[in-house]
Amino acid sequence: MPTQQENRSNKPVRMVAVDMDGTFLNDDKTFDVERFERILTCLSRHGIYFVVASGNTYTKLRQYMHGFEHRDIIYIAENGAYVADDSGELAVHHFATEDLPRVYEILNGMPQFGIVVCTAESSFILENREKTVMNIIRDYFEVQGKPLPQNIDPFAFASMFYPGTERISSYEQVRGVPIKFSLQVTHRDLPDATAQLRRTLPKTVTPLVSGFGAIDLVRAGVNKATGLKDLCERLRITPAQIVAFGDSDNDLEMLSFAGTGVAMAHASDELKTVSQRVIGSNNDGAVLDYLESMLDELDG
């Protein structure tokens, strides 16, 4: 059971931040809505903010949290590049425009990638990469041991993860300054592709492995902790008053920044090392278990 002493100070918890995939969500991308409704009500009663922190887009995160509109949930989307609440945009960390030509040049020379360009306005998929995306989809279902759905369309599949995605034929059609490039690659190509990006990208651009076959390119220094820092300044909260949950390498900075970092059982050793607690599985509602215990202690 969590205790206040696990925090790095005696200050009360003021914020809970949760990663989504592999942490808050089950593997089927759902969560116990009724149970969370009770928890969110209790968090609000104690003046504790609930923050969703993910590599997903703001639009996708709002879809996951459908039914909880106007409940003061805050969203750190795009791995920290975009922060918003129900009222709209709070902070944006986009690419430096002078870096974009080099990024485009590198990506044009790496045909193994499916590419989605994300801005604060929308998401855009390159038409000339749709066959590549189809191969990645086949690889995804093969590795998962699942049958490939019939008549699957790569654009429709991408739109499941990037709602409102628009087809473009060139980068010139992107509206707004990119805040993230989401790259998809086959499972077997992921390590080499990540290494190549780290060698060739400008030092001002960082590749983050954020999920199965996905690499997010964000501005250097931008990560989920960036979003938490934005919120600390806005809400006058200290890092010691934050409890953060995660399971992937793109959660490393967030769990290091928070007063209490909580890693999932399947997290990497590196993530567990920077965390104060390790809990169970996302499929068993471990995050909800932790929050209920924390709230029971506050009510006790």
Short mmCIF file of C-alpha atoms in Angstrom, two decimals:
data_model
loop_
_atom_site.label_atom_id
_atom_site.label_comp_id
_atom_site.label_asym_id
_atom_site.label_seq_id
_atom_site.Cartn_x
_atom_site.Cartn_y
_atom_site.Cartn_z
CA MET A 1 0.00 0.00 0.00
CA PRO A 2 1.40 3.44 -0.87
CA THR A 3 2.23 5.81 1.94
CA GLN A 4 2.98 9.51 2.07
CA GLN A 5 6.48 8.63 3.25
CA GLU A 6 7.25 7.19 -0.20
CA ASN A 7 7.15 10.71 -1.57
CA ARG A 8 10.41 12.65 -1.60
CA SER A 9 8.97 15.17 0.83
CA ASN A 10 6.18 15.42 3.35
CA LYS A 11 4.18 17.68 1.05
CA PRO A 12 0.72 16.33 0.19
CA VAL A 13 0.03 14.93 -3.26
CA ARG A 14 -1.45 17.58 -5.56
CA MET A 15 -1.22 15.81 -8.93
CA VAL A 16 -1.47 12.31 -10.39
CA ALA A 17 -0.04 11.76 -13.89
CA VAL A 18 -0.64 8.52 -15.78
CA ASP A 19 0.77 7.13 -18.98
CA MET A 20 -1.93 5.44 -21.05
CA ASP A 21 -0.78 2.45 -23.16
CA GLY A 22 0.54 -0.32 -20.93
CA THR A 23 -0.16 1.65 -17.76
CA PHE A 24 -3.65 3.09 -17.27
CA LEU A 25 -5.27 1.26 -20.19
CA ASN A 26 -5.70 -2.49 -20.45
CA ASP A 27 -4.18 -4.15 -23.49
CA ASP A 28 -7.59 -3.85 -25.17
CA LYS A 29 -7.31 -0.04 -24.76
CA THR A 30 -10.05 0.26 -22.14
CA PHE A 31 -10.27 0.91 -18.39
CA ASP A 32 -12.80 0.37 -15.61
CA VAL A 33 -14.97 3.44 -16.14
CA GLU A 34 -17.16 3.05 -13.06
CA ARG A 35 -14.20 2.50 -10.79
CA PHE A 36 -12.35 5.47 -12.25
CA GLU A 37 -15.43 7.66 -11.85
CA ARG A 38 -15.31 7.06 -8.09
CA ILE A 39 -11.56 7.67 -7.97
CA LEU A 40 -11.74 10.90 -9.99
CA THR A 41 -14.49 12.23 -7.72
CA CYS A 42 -12.32 11.54 -4.66
CA LEU A 43 -9.24 13.09 -6.26
CA SER A 44 -11.22 16.24 -7.01
CA ARG A 45 -12.50 16.36 -3.44
CA HIS A 46 -8.91 16.33 -2.19
CA GLY A 47 -7.81 18.99 -4.69
CA ILE A 48 -5.64 16.54 -6.65
CA TYR A 49 -5.32 17.13 -10.40
CA PHE A 50 -5.56 14.14 -12.74
CA VAL A 51 -3.24 14.30 -15.75
CA VAL A 52 -3.11 12.00 -18.76
CA ALA A 53 0.46 11.93 -20.14
CA SER A 54 0.98 10.09 -23.40
CA GLY A 55 2.61 10.00 -26.80
CA ASN A 56 -0.88 9.96 -28.31
CA THR A 57 -2.50 13.03 -29.85
CA TYR A 58 -4.79 15.26 -27.80
CA THR A 59 -7.73 14.16 -29.97
CA LYS A 60 -7.01 10.47 -29.34
CA LEU A 61 -6.65 11.00 -25.61
CA ARG A 62 -9.98 12.80 -25.49
CA GLN A 63 -11.48 9.75 -27.22
CA TYR A 64 -10.04 7.43 -24.56
CA MET A 65 -11.50 9.65 -21.83
CA HIS A 66 -14.92 10.05 -23.45
CA GLY A 67 -17.56 10.58 -20.79
CA PHE A 68 -15.18 12.55 -18.55
CA GLU A 69 -15.45 15.86 -20.35
CA HIS A 70 -15.55 18.95 -18.10
CA ARG A 71 -14.07 16.99 -15.20
CA ASP A 72 -10.88 19.09 -15.09
CA ILE A 73 -8.67 16.36 -16.61
CA ILE A 74 -5.44 17.77 -18.05
CA TYR A 75 -3.72 16.25 -21.08
CA ILE A 76 0.00 16.07 -21.81
CA ALA A 77 -0.07 14.82 -25.40
CA GLU A 78 2.55 14.13 -28.08
CA ASN A 79 5.13 13.08 -25.45
CA GLY A 80 5.05 16.50 -23.81
CA ALA A 81 4.90 18.69 -26.91
CA TYR A 82 1.25 19.65 -26.41
CA VAL A 83 -0.52 20.42 -23.14
CA ALA A 84 -4.25 21.14 -22.95
CA ASP A 85 -7.39 20.79 -20.88
CA ASP A 86 -11.10 20.99 -21.68
CA SER A 87 -10.73 24.70 -22.39
CA GLY A 88 -8.07 24.09 -25.02
CA GLU A 89 -4.36 24.61 -25.51
CA LEU A 90 -2.15 25.43 -22.51
CA ALA A 91 1.38 24.97 -23.89
CA VAL A 92 2.99 23.95 -27.21
CA HIS A 93 6.61 22.96 -27.89
CA HIS A 94 7.04 22.77 -31.65
CA PHE A 95 10.11 22.10 -33.76
CA ALA A 96 12.50 24.90 -34.63
CA THR A 97 11.68 25.75 -38.24
CA GLU A 98 15.36 25.73 -39.21
CA ASP A 99 15.56 22.02 -38.26
CA LEU A 100 12.70 20.89 -40.50
CA PRO A 101 14.50 20.74 -43.90
CA ARG A 102 17.12 18.38 -42.46
CA VAL A 103 14.45 16.22 -40.76
CA TYR A 104 12.52 15.96 -44.04
CA GLU A 105 15.73 15.06 -45.89
CA ILE A 106 16.58 12.27 -43.45
CA LEU A 107 13.06 10.82 -43.49
CA ASN A 108 12.94 10.90 -47.30
CA GLY A 109 16.06 8.73 -47.25
CA MET A 110 14.47 6.15 -44.92
CA PRO A 111 11.69 4.49 -46.96
CA GLN A 112 11.13 1.79 -44.31
CA PHE A 113 9.15 4.28 -42.20
CA GLY A 114 5.47 5.05 -42.21
CA ILE A 115 5.24 8.74 -41.33
CA VAL A 116 2.57 10.78 -39.56
CA VAL A 117 3.30 14.48 -39.06
CA CYS A 118 1.52 16.01 -36.06
CA THR A 119 0.89 19.71 -35.55
CA ALA A 120 -1.34 21.59 -33.13
CA GLU A 121 -3.89 21.82 -35.96
CA SER A 122 -4.09 18.23 -37.25
CA SER A 123 -2.18 15.06 -38.21
CA PHE A 124 -0.97 14.28 -41.73
CA ILE A 125 0.03 11.01 -43.41
CA LEU A 126 2.16 10.87 -46.55
CA GLU A 127 0.38 9.07 -49.37
CA ASN A 128 3.61 7.63 -50.76
CA ARG A 129 4.19 5.75 -47.48
CA GLU A 130 0.83 3.95 -47.31
CA LYS A 131 2.25 0.72 -48.79
CA THR A 132 4.97 0.85 -46.16
CA VAL A 133 2.30 1.28 -43.46
CA MET A 134 0.49 -1.77 -44.88
CA ASN A 135 3.65 -3.90 -44.44
CA ILE A 136 4.01 -2.62 -40.89
CA ILE A 137 0.37 -3.52 -40.17
CA ARG A 138 1.01 -7.08 -41.42
CA ASP A 139 4.09 -7.28 -39.19
CA TYR A 140 2.12 -5.98 -36.20
CA PHE A 141 -0.58 -8.67 -36.49
CA GLU A 142 2.00 -11.37 -37.21
CA VAL A 143 4.03 -10.58 -34.07
CA GLN A 144 0.82 -10.38 -32.02
CA GLY A 145 -0.23 -13.79 -33.36
CA LYS A 146 -3.49 -12.37 -34.65
CA PRO A 147 -5.09 -12.78 -38.09
CA LEU A 148 -4.87 -9.82 -40.44
CA PRO A 149 -8.33 -8.23 -40.82
CA GLN A 150 -9.84 -8.52 -44.28
CA ASN A 151 -9.78 -5.50 -46.61
CA ILE A 152 -7.84 -3.40 -44.14
CA ASP A 153 -6.95 0.07 -45.40
CA PRO A 154 -3.68 1.62 -44.20
CA PHE A 155 -5.12 5.12 -44.01
CA ALA A 156 -8.14 3.94 -42.03
CA PHE A 157 -5.85 1.96 -39.72
CA ALA A 158 -3.65 5.01 -39.09
CA SER A 159 -6.76 7.10 -38.43
CA MET A 160 -7.67 4.77 -35.54
CA PHE A 161 -4.60 6.06 -33.69
CA TYR A 162 -4.53 9.56 -35.21
CA PRO A 163 -8.18 10.68 -35.47
CA GLY A 164 -8.80 13.30 -38.13
CA THR A 165 -5.62 12.42 -40.03
CA GLU A 166 -5.38 14.00 -43.48
CA ARG A 167 -3.67 12.58 -46.56
CA ILE A 168 -0.91 14.73 -48.07
CA SER A 169 1.38 14.24 -51.06
CA SER A 170 4.23 16.44 -49.75
CA TYR A 171 5.41 18.08 -46.56
CA GLU A 172 4.49 21.46 -48.04
CA GLN A 173 0.83 20.59 -47.38
CA VAL A 174 1.34 20.32 -43.62
CA ARG A 175 -0.60 23.04 -41.79
CA GLY A 176 1.15 24.49 -38.78
CA VAL A 177 4.61 23.82 -37.38
CA PRO A 178 5.23 20.15 -36.51
CA ILE A 179 5.29 19.23 -32.83
CA LYS A 180 5.93 15.52 -33.46
CA PHE A 181 6.81 13.08 -36.21
CA SER A 182 5.36 9.64 -35.51
CA LEU A 183 7.35 6.99 -37.36
CA GLN A 184 6.19 3.38 -37.76
CA VAL A 185 8.58 0.56 -38.61
CA THR A 186 8.53 -3.23 -38.46
CA HIS A 187 9.47 -4.90 -35.19
CA ARG A 188 12.69 -6.34 -36.61
CA ASP A 189 13.84 -2.98 -38.05
CA LEU A 190 13.15 -0.97 -34.90
CA PRO A 191 16.61 -1.18 -33.20
CA ASP A 192 18.61 -0.36 -36.36
CA ALA A 193 16.21 2.39 -37.41
CA THR A 194 16.39 4.01 -33.97
CA ALA A 195 20.19 3.88 -34.00
CA GLN A 196 20.32 5.41 -37.48
CA LEU A 197 18.06 8.26 -36.44
CA ARG A 198 20.20 9.00 -33.40
CA ARG A 199 23.28 9.17 -35.62
CA THR A 200 21.85 11.38 -38.33
CA LEU A 201 19.24 13.69 -36.78
CA PRO A 202 20.21 17.19 -35.64
CA LYS A 203 21.13 17.35 -31.98
CA THR A 204 18.04 19.50 -31.48
CA VAL A 205 15.75 16.56 -32.38
CA THR A 206 15.24 13.51 -30.14
CA PRO A 207 13.86 10.09 -31.18
CA LEU A 208 11.72 8.41 -28.49
CA VAL A 209 10.68 4.77 -28.73
CA SER A 210 7.09 5.06 -27.56
CA GLY A 211 5.39 1.76 -28.32
CA PHE A 212 5.24 -1.24 -30.62
CA GLY A 213 7.18 -0.28 -33.75
CA ALA A 214 6.71 3.43 -33.06
CA ILE A 215 9.39 6.10 -32.83
CA ASP A 216 8.39 9.67 -32.00
CA LEU A 217 10.60 12.54 -33.07
CA VAL A 218 10.25 15.55 -30.78
CA ARG A 219 12.22 18.68 -30.12
CA ALA A 220 15.26 17.96 -27.93
CA GLY A 221 14.51 18.52 -24.28
CA VAL A 222 10.79 17.94 -24.81
CA ASN A 223 9.27 14.96 -23.02
CA LYS A 224 6.46 14.22 -20.59
CA ALA A 225 8.38 15.93 -17.79
CA THR A 226 8.31 19.11 -19.91
CA GLY A 227 4.53 19.03 -19.71
CA LEU A 228 4.65 18.47 -15.96
CA LYS A 229 6.99 21.45 -15.58
CA ASP A 230 4.54 23.59 -17.56
CA LEU A 231 1.75 22.54 -15.19
CA CYS A 232 3.84 23.04 -12.05
CA GLU A 233 4.43 26.65 -13.04
CA ARG A 234 0.81 27.23 -13.99
CA LEU A 235 -0.73 25.51 -10.94
CA ARG A 236 1.98 26.35 -8.39
CA ILE A 237 2.76 22.72 -7.66
CA THR A 238 6.18 21.31 -6.83
CA PRO A 239 7.54 18.08 -8.38
CA ALA A 240 7.52 16.53 -4.89
CA GLN A 241 3.72 16.77 -4.93
CA ILE A 242 3.34 14.62 -8.05
CA VAL A 243 2.73 10.87 -8.33
CA ALA A 244 3.46 9.59 -11.85
CA PHE A 245 2.88 6.16 -13.40
CA GLY A 246 4.56 4.68 -16.49
CA ASP A 247 5.89 1.60 -18.23
CA SER A 248 8.02 2.68 -21.21
CA ASP A 249 11.29 4.48 -21.88
CA ASN A 250 9.39 7.62 -22.87
CA ASP A 251 8.18 7.76 -19.24
CA LEU A 252 11.70 7.92 -17.83
CA GLU A 253 11.93 11.70 -17.47
CA MET A 254 8.41 11.96 -16.06
CA LEU A 255 9.00 9.36 -13.34
CA SER A 256 12.38 10.92 -12.52
CA PHE A 257 10.79 14.36 -12.24
CA ALA A 258 7.87 13.33 -10.01
CA GLY A 259 8.20 13.11 -6.26
CA THR A 260 6.87 9.56 -6.49
CA GLY A 261 7.55 7.57 -9.64
CA VAL A 262 5.59 4.33 -10.01
CA ALA A 263 6.66 1.76 -12.62
CA MET A 264 4.55 -1.10 -13.93
CA ALA A 265 5.72 -4.68 -13.40
CA HIS A 266 6.68 -5.10 -17.07
CA ALA A 267 8.70 -1.85 -17.20
CA SER A 268 12.39 -1.84 -18.08
CA ASP A 269 15.02 -2.13 -15.35
CA GLU A 270 16.07 1.46 -16.09
CA LEU A 271 12.57 2.76 -15.43
CA LYS A 272 12.26 0.72 -12.26
CA THR A 273 15.58 2.12 -11.04
CA VAL A 274 14.31 5.72 -11.09
CA SER A 275 10.98 4.78 -9.50
CA GLN A 276 10.02 4.63 -5.83
CA ARG A 277 7.45 1.88 -6.36
CA VAL A 278 6.83 -1.01 -8.75
CA ILE A 279 3.25 -2.21 -9.04
CA GLY A 280 1.41 -4.93 -10.97
CA SER A 281 -0.07 -5.22 -14.42
CA ASN A 282 -2.10 -2.73 -16.42
CA ASN A 283 -4.47 -5.62 -17.21
CA ASP A 284 -5.21 -6.03 -13.51
CA GLY A 285 -5.99 -2.36 -12.81
CA ALA A 286 -2.81 -1.82 -10.79
CA VAL A 287 -2.91 1.97 -11.19
CA LEU A 288 -6.48 2.10 -9.92
CA ASP A 289 -5.50 -0.15 -7.00
CA TYR A 290 -2.71 2.26 -6.05
CA LEU A 291 -4.94 5.32 -6.28
CA GLU A 292 -7.66 3.72 -4.17
CA SER A 293 -5.11 2.87 -1.47
CA MET A 294 -3.68 6.39 -1.60
CA LEU A 295 -7.14 7.92 -1.25
CA ASP A 296 -8.06 5.53 1.58
CA GLU A 297 -5.00 6.78 3.45
CA LEU A 298 -5.95 10.41 2.85
CA ASP A 299 -9.48 9.74 4.07
CA GLY A 300 -8.22 7.81 7.08
#
